[in-house]
Amino acid sequence: QVQLQESGPGLVKPSETLSLTCTVSGGSISTYYWSWIRQPPGKGLEWIGYIYYTGSTIYEPSLKSRVTISVDTSKNQFSLGLTSVTAADTAVYYCARLTTTVTTGYFDCWGQGTLVTVSS
Amino acid sequence: SSELTQDPAVSVALGQTVRITCQGDSLRIYYASWYQQKPGQAPVLVIYNKNNRPSGIPDRFSGTSSGNTASLTITGAQAEDEADYYCNSRDSSGSLVVFGGGTKLTVL
């Protein structure tokens, strides 16, 4: 059974870069799409972007200028970078596996989530 | 802003049936999937690709779709079904992913 685990700093200063890594275990990162999703405290889910194991990416347009998602197939990991963070980027960040078909796209495996707080 | 619209809150009496809806133009093209999220936990997929249940999800959960509206139905709601429910699908271009704003389900 595939499991995902987020890792990275829980506190980031304003204007700095948020960096998180998701480690995939129990299966290969190849073949699937992999995504980052966040949830500000008390609010709903916000999709950030996804990456295919080949390295091709798609980002949420409102975050596109600040986001980079990368993949390291040798380590079975993918990563999130978000630049110039503000308090509005404080959220629980989830990594998830995205399964796509011609009729839909859904997240069938999720990490437990990691809270990132932006504060000086 | 979300391209999928959900009612913020819905309530149901224990053992009764409840429908949670999700509206959006992209649902005329793509199917919705549904997630259950309990406080402090990651979301869990309960319905995918309109009306498929992952292994381990009770059969009281079902999904339907008509026009621009997708629905999650819980037939015989249980106390443990009290949670936030989110729909998701692709956007109208097919490239992006969108989530609904979520519905808080209260089981009375």
Tab-separated table of N, CA, C and O in Angstrom, chain A residues 37 39 43-47 50 58-61 94 98 100-108 110-113, chain B residues 29-33 35 37 40-45 48-49 86 88-90 94-101:
chain	number	residue	atom	x	y	z
A	37	ILE	N	-1.427	20.062	-2.111
A	37	ILE	CA	-2.700	20.685	-1.750
A	37	ILE	C	-2.507	21.323	-0.386
A	37	ILE	O	-1.793	20.775	0.452
A	39	GLN	N	-4.362	23.688	3.036
A	39	GLN	CA	-5.612	24.019	3.734
A	39	GLN	C	-5.304	25.024	4.842
A	39	GLN	O	-4.783	24.647	5.900
A	43	LYS	N	-10.222	26.645	6.951
A	43	LYS	CA	-10.727	26.892	5.593
A	43	LYS	C	-10.698	25.609	4.766
A	43	LYS	O	-10.376	24.536	5.261
A	44	GLY	N	-11.056	25.744	3.486
A	44	GLY	CA	-11.166	24.602	2.604
A	44	GLY	C	-9.851	24.218	1.934
A	44	GLY	O	-8.806	24.821	2.156
A	45	LEU	N	-9.947	23.187	1.099
A	45	LEU	CA	-8.780	22.663	0.396
A	45	LEU	C	-8.469	23.522	-0.823
A	45	LEU	O	-9.373	23.940	-1.552
A	46	GLU	N	-7.187	23.758	-1.052
A	46	GLU	CA	-6.730	24.529	-2.211
A	46	GLU	C	-5.661	23.728	-2.936
A	46	GLU	O	-4.612	23.417	-2.383
A	47	TRP	N	-5.921	23.425	-4.203
A	47	TRP	CA	-4.953	22.700	-5.002
A	47	TRP	C	-3.830	23.650	-5.413
A	47	TRP	O	-4.072	24.776	-5.826
A	50	TYR	N	0.518	19.976	-9.756
A	50	TYR	CA	0.903	18.562	-9.823
A	50	TYR	C	2.063	18.371	-10.788
A	50	TYR	O	2.359	19.225	-11.626
A	58	ILE	N	1.916	21.229	-13.842
A	58	ILE	CA	0.795	22.141	-14.019
A	58	ILE	C	0.543	22.794	-12.665
A	58	ILE	O	0.486	22.091	-11.644
A	59	TYR	N	0.409	24.132	-12.659
A	59	TYR	CA	0.208	24.857	-11.407
A	59	TYR	C	-1.127	25.596	-11.404
A	59	TYR	O	-1.624	26.017	-12.460
A	60	GLU	N	-1.655	25.810	-10.190
A	60	GLU	CA	-2.813	26.676	-10.019
A	60	GLU	C	-2.407	28.094	-10.476
A	60	GLU	O	-1.383	28.622	-10.020
A	61	PRO	N	-3.153	28.689	-11.381
A	61	PRO	CA	-2.735	29.976	-11.957
A	61	PRO	C	-2.442	31.077	-10.939
A	61	PRO	O	-1.510	31.867	-11.135
A	94	TYR	N	-0.557	19.271	2.240
A	94	TYR	CA	-0.679	17.848	1.982
A	94	TYR	C	-0.024	17.500	0.650
A	94	TYR	O	-0.153	18.256	-0.325
A	98	LEU	N	-2.348	11.813	-7.531
A	98	LEU	CA	-3.447	12.177	-8.415
A	98	LEU	C	-3.610	11.120	-9.479
A	98	LEU	O	-2.674	10.841	-10.234
A	100	THR	N	-5.601	10.248	-12.855
A	100	THR	CA	-6.376	10.942	-13.882
A	100	THR	C	-6.936	9.944	-14.883
A	100	THR	O	-6.300	8.946	-15.210
A	101	THR	N	-8.130	10.231	-15.344
A	101	THR	CA	-8.737	9.485	-16.433
A	101	THR	C	-9.275	10.504	-17.428
A	101	THR	O	-9.203	11.709	-17.180
A	102	VAL	N	-9.849	10.036	-18.497
A	102	VAL	CA	-10.399	10.981	-19.471
A	102	VAL	C	-11.618	11.706	-18.904
A	102	VAL	O	-12.007	12.760	-19.403
A	103	THR	N	-12.206	11.169	-17.848
A	103	THR	CA	-13.433	11.757	-17.308
A	103	THR	C	-13.239	12.506	-15.999
A	103	THR	O	-14.159	13.175	-15.528
A	104	THR	N	-12.049	12.404	-15.376
A	104	THR	CA	-11.910	13.040	-14.070
A	104	THR	C	-10.461	13.015	-13.598
A	104	THR	O	-9.575	12.544	-14.282
A	105	GLY	N	-10.240	13.562	-12.398
A	105	GLY	CA	-8.953	13.474	-11.712
A	105	GLY	C	-9.243	13.471	-10.227
A	105	GLY	O	-9.988	14.322	-9.749
A	106	TYR	N	-8.671	12.511	-9.508
A	106	TYR	CA	-8.992	12.404	-8.083
A	106	TYR	C	-7.748	11.993	-7.298
A	106	TYR	O	-6.805	11.413	-7.840
A	107	PHE	N	-7.775	12.326	-6.005
A	107	PHE	CA	-6.639	12.079	-5.121
A	107	PHE	C	-6.935	10.854	-4.263
A	107	PHE	O	-7.768	10.903	-3.365
A	108	ASP	N	-6.253	9.749	-4.538
A	108	ASP	CA	-6.580	8.497	-3.865
A	108	ASP	C	-5.622	8.130	-2.740
A	108	ASP	O	-5.897	7.189	-1.998
A	110	TRP	N	-3.168	10.164	0.313
A	110	TRP	CA	-2.792	11.437	0.907
A	110	TRP	C	-1.737	11.233	1.997
A	110	TRP	O	-1.758	10.228	2.695
A	111	GLY	N	-0.856	12.213	2.140
A	111	GLY	CA	-0.009	12.252	3.307
A	111	GLY	C	-0.828	12.741	4.497
A	111	GLY	O	-1.971	13.167	4.349
A	112	GLN	N	-0.229	12.691	5.670
A	112	GLN	CA	-0.937	13.111	6.873
A	112	GLN	C	-1.045	14.624	6.990
A	112	GLN	O	-1.864	15.136	7.755
A	113	GLY	N	-0.227	15.344	6.221
A	113	GLY	CA	-0.243	16.795	6.260
A	113	GLY	C	0.784	17.349	7.227
A	113	GLY	O	1.098	16.728	8.239
B	29	ILE	N	-18.765	18.236	-18.143
B	29	ILE	CA	-17.769	17.527	-18.950
B	29	ILE	C	-17.092	16.420	-18.140
B	29	ILE	O	-16.847	15.328	-18.650
B	30	TYR	N	-16.747	16.742	-16.905
B	30	TYR	CA	-15.961	15.835	-16.069
B	30	TYR	C	-16.753	15.397	-14.840
B	30	TYR	O	-17.575	16.132	-14.319
B	31	TYR	N	-16.438	14.182	-14.364
B	31	TYR	CA	-17.099	13.665	-13.176
B	31	TYR	C	-16.449	14.232	-11.912
B	31	TYR	O	-15.275	14.580	-11.898
B	32	ALA	N	-17.241	14.269	-10.848
B	32	ALA	CA	-16.734	14.707	-9.552
B	32	ALA	C	-16.281	13.521	-8.723
B	32	ALA	O	-16.714	12.383	-8.931
B	33	SER	N	-15.399	13.819	-7.791
B	33	SER	CA	-15.024	12.873	-6.756
B	33	SER	C	-15.272	13.551	-5.417
B	33	SER	O	-15.375	14.780	-5.344
B	35	TYR	N	-14.555	13.692	-0.991
B	35	TYR	CA	-13.644	13.410	0.110
B	35	TYR	C	-14.334	13.720	1.435
B	35	TYR	O	-15.083	14.692	1.539
B	37	GLN	N	-13.465	14.615	5.393
B	37	GLN	CA	-12.379	15.066	6.253
B	37	GLN	C	-12.906	15.295	7.664
B	37	GLN	O	-13.791	16.135	7.872
B	40	GLY	N	-8.678	17.458	12.228
B	40	GLY	CA	-7.302	17.059	12.482
B	40	GLY	C	-6.781	15.931	11.622
B	40	GLY	O	-5.670	15.445	11.855
B	41	GLN	N	-7.573	15.501	10.636
B	41	GLN	CA	-7.166	14.384	9.789
B	41	GLN	C	-7.068	14.813	8.324
B	41	GLN	O	-7.662	15.812	7.915
B	42	ALA	N	-6.326	14.032	7.560
B	42	ALA	CA	-6.255	14.255	6.120
B	42	ALA	C	-7.572	13.821	5.469
B	42	ALA	O	-8.270	12.956	5.992
B	43	PRO	N	-7.893	14.416	4.341
B	43	PRO	CA	-9.090	13.971	3.608
B	43	PRO	C	-8.966	12.514	3.186
B	43	PRO	O	-7.867	12.004	2.961
B	44	VAL	N	-10.123	11.869	3.071
B	44	VAL	CA	-10.200	10.484	2.621
B	44	VAL	C	-11.152	10.429	1.420
B	44	VAL	O	-12.266	10.958	1.480
B	45	LEU	N	-10.706	9.798	0.361
B	45	LEU	CA	-11.539	9.643	-0.836
B	45	LEU	C	-12.684	8.685	-0.526
B	45	LEU	O	-12.444	7.561	-0.071
B	48	TYR	N	-15.165	8.222	-6.240
B	48	TYR	CA	-14.375	8.747	-7.333
B	48	TYR	C	-15.043	8.448	-8.666
B	48	TYR	O	-15.805	7.489	-8.793
B	49	ASN	N	-14.738	9.311	-9.624
B	49	ASN	CA	-15.240	9.100	-10.978
B	49	ASN	C	-16.753	8.863	-10.976
B	49	ASN	O	-17.235	7.869	-11.535
B	86	TYR	N	-15.784	17.416	0.703
B	86	TYR	CA	-15.321	18.235	-0.417
B	86	TYR	C	-15.504	17.476	-1.726
B	86	TYR	O	-15.227	16.278	-1.802
B	88	ASN	N	-14.322	17.435	-5.866
B	88	ASN	CA	-13.273	17.943	-6.751
B	88	ASN	C	-13.479	17.392	-8.153
B	88	ASN	O	-14.145	16.365	-8.342
B	89	SER	N	-12.930	18.066	-9.099
B	89	SER	CA	-12.954	17.615	-10.481
B	89	SER	C	-11.886	18.381	-11.244
B	89	SER	O	-11.064	19.078	-10.639
B	90	ARG	N	-11.892	18.249	-12.532
B	90	ARG	CA	-11.053	19.093	-13.360
B	90	ARG	C	-11.809	20.393	-13.643
B	90	ARG	O	-13.029	20.463	-13.486
B	94	GLY	N	-9.768	21.241	-18.510
B	94	GLY	CA	-9.282	19.879	-18.343
B	94	GLY	C	-7.883	19.777	-17.775
B	94	GLY	O	-7.452	18.689	-17.389
B	95	SER	N	-7.174	20.900	-17.689
B	95	SER	CA	-5.781	20.854	-17.232
B	95	SER	C	-5.638	21.022	-15.736
B	95	SER	O	-4.703	20.487	-15.139
B	96	LEU	N	-6.517	21.806	-15.157
B	96	LEU	CA	-6.381	22.154	-13.756
B	96	LEU	C	-7.298	21.307	-12.894
B	96	LEU	O	-8.224	20.662	-13.378
B	97	VAL	N	-7.009	21.321	-11.590
B	97	VAL	CA	-7.833	20.624	-10.605
B	97	VAL	C	-8.542	21.668	-9.756
B	97	VAL	O	-7.952	22.690	-9.408
B	98	VAL	N	-9.783	21.424	-9.446
B	98	VAL	CA	-10.530	22.350	-8.598
B	98	VAL	C	-11.232	21.589	-7.481
B	98	VAL	O	-11.609	20.426	-7.643
B	99	PHE	N	-11.359	22.263	-6.352
B	99	PHE	CA	-12.102	21.744	-5.212
B	99	PHE	C	-13.314	22.632	-4.964
B	99	PHE	O	-13.274	23.847	-5.196
B	100	GLY	N	-14.365	22.038	-4.450
B	100	GLY	CA	-15.472	22.816	-3.910
B	100	GLY	C	-15.068	23.394	-2.565
B	100	GLY	O	-14.068	22.993	-1.970
B	101	GLY	N	-15.872	24.339	-2.080
B	101	GLY	CA	-15.549	25.004	-0.831
B	101	GLY	C	-15.789	24.162	0.410
B	101	GLY	O	-15.358	24.540	1.510
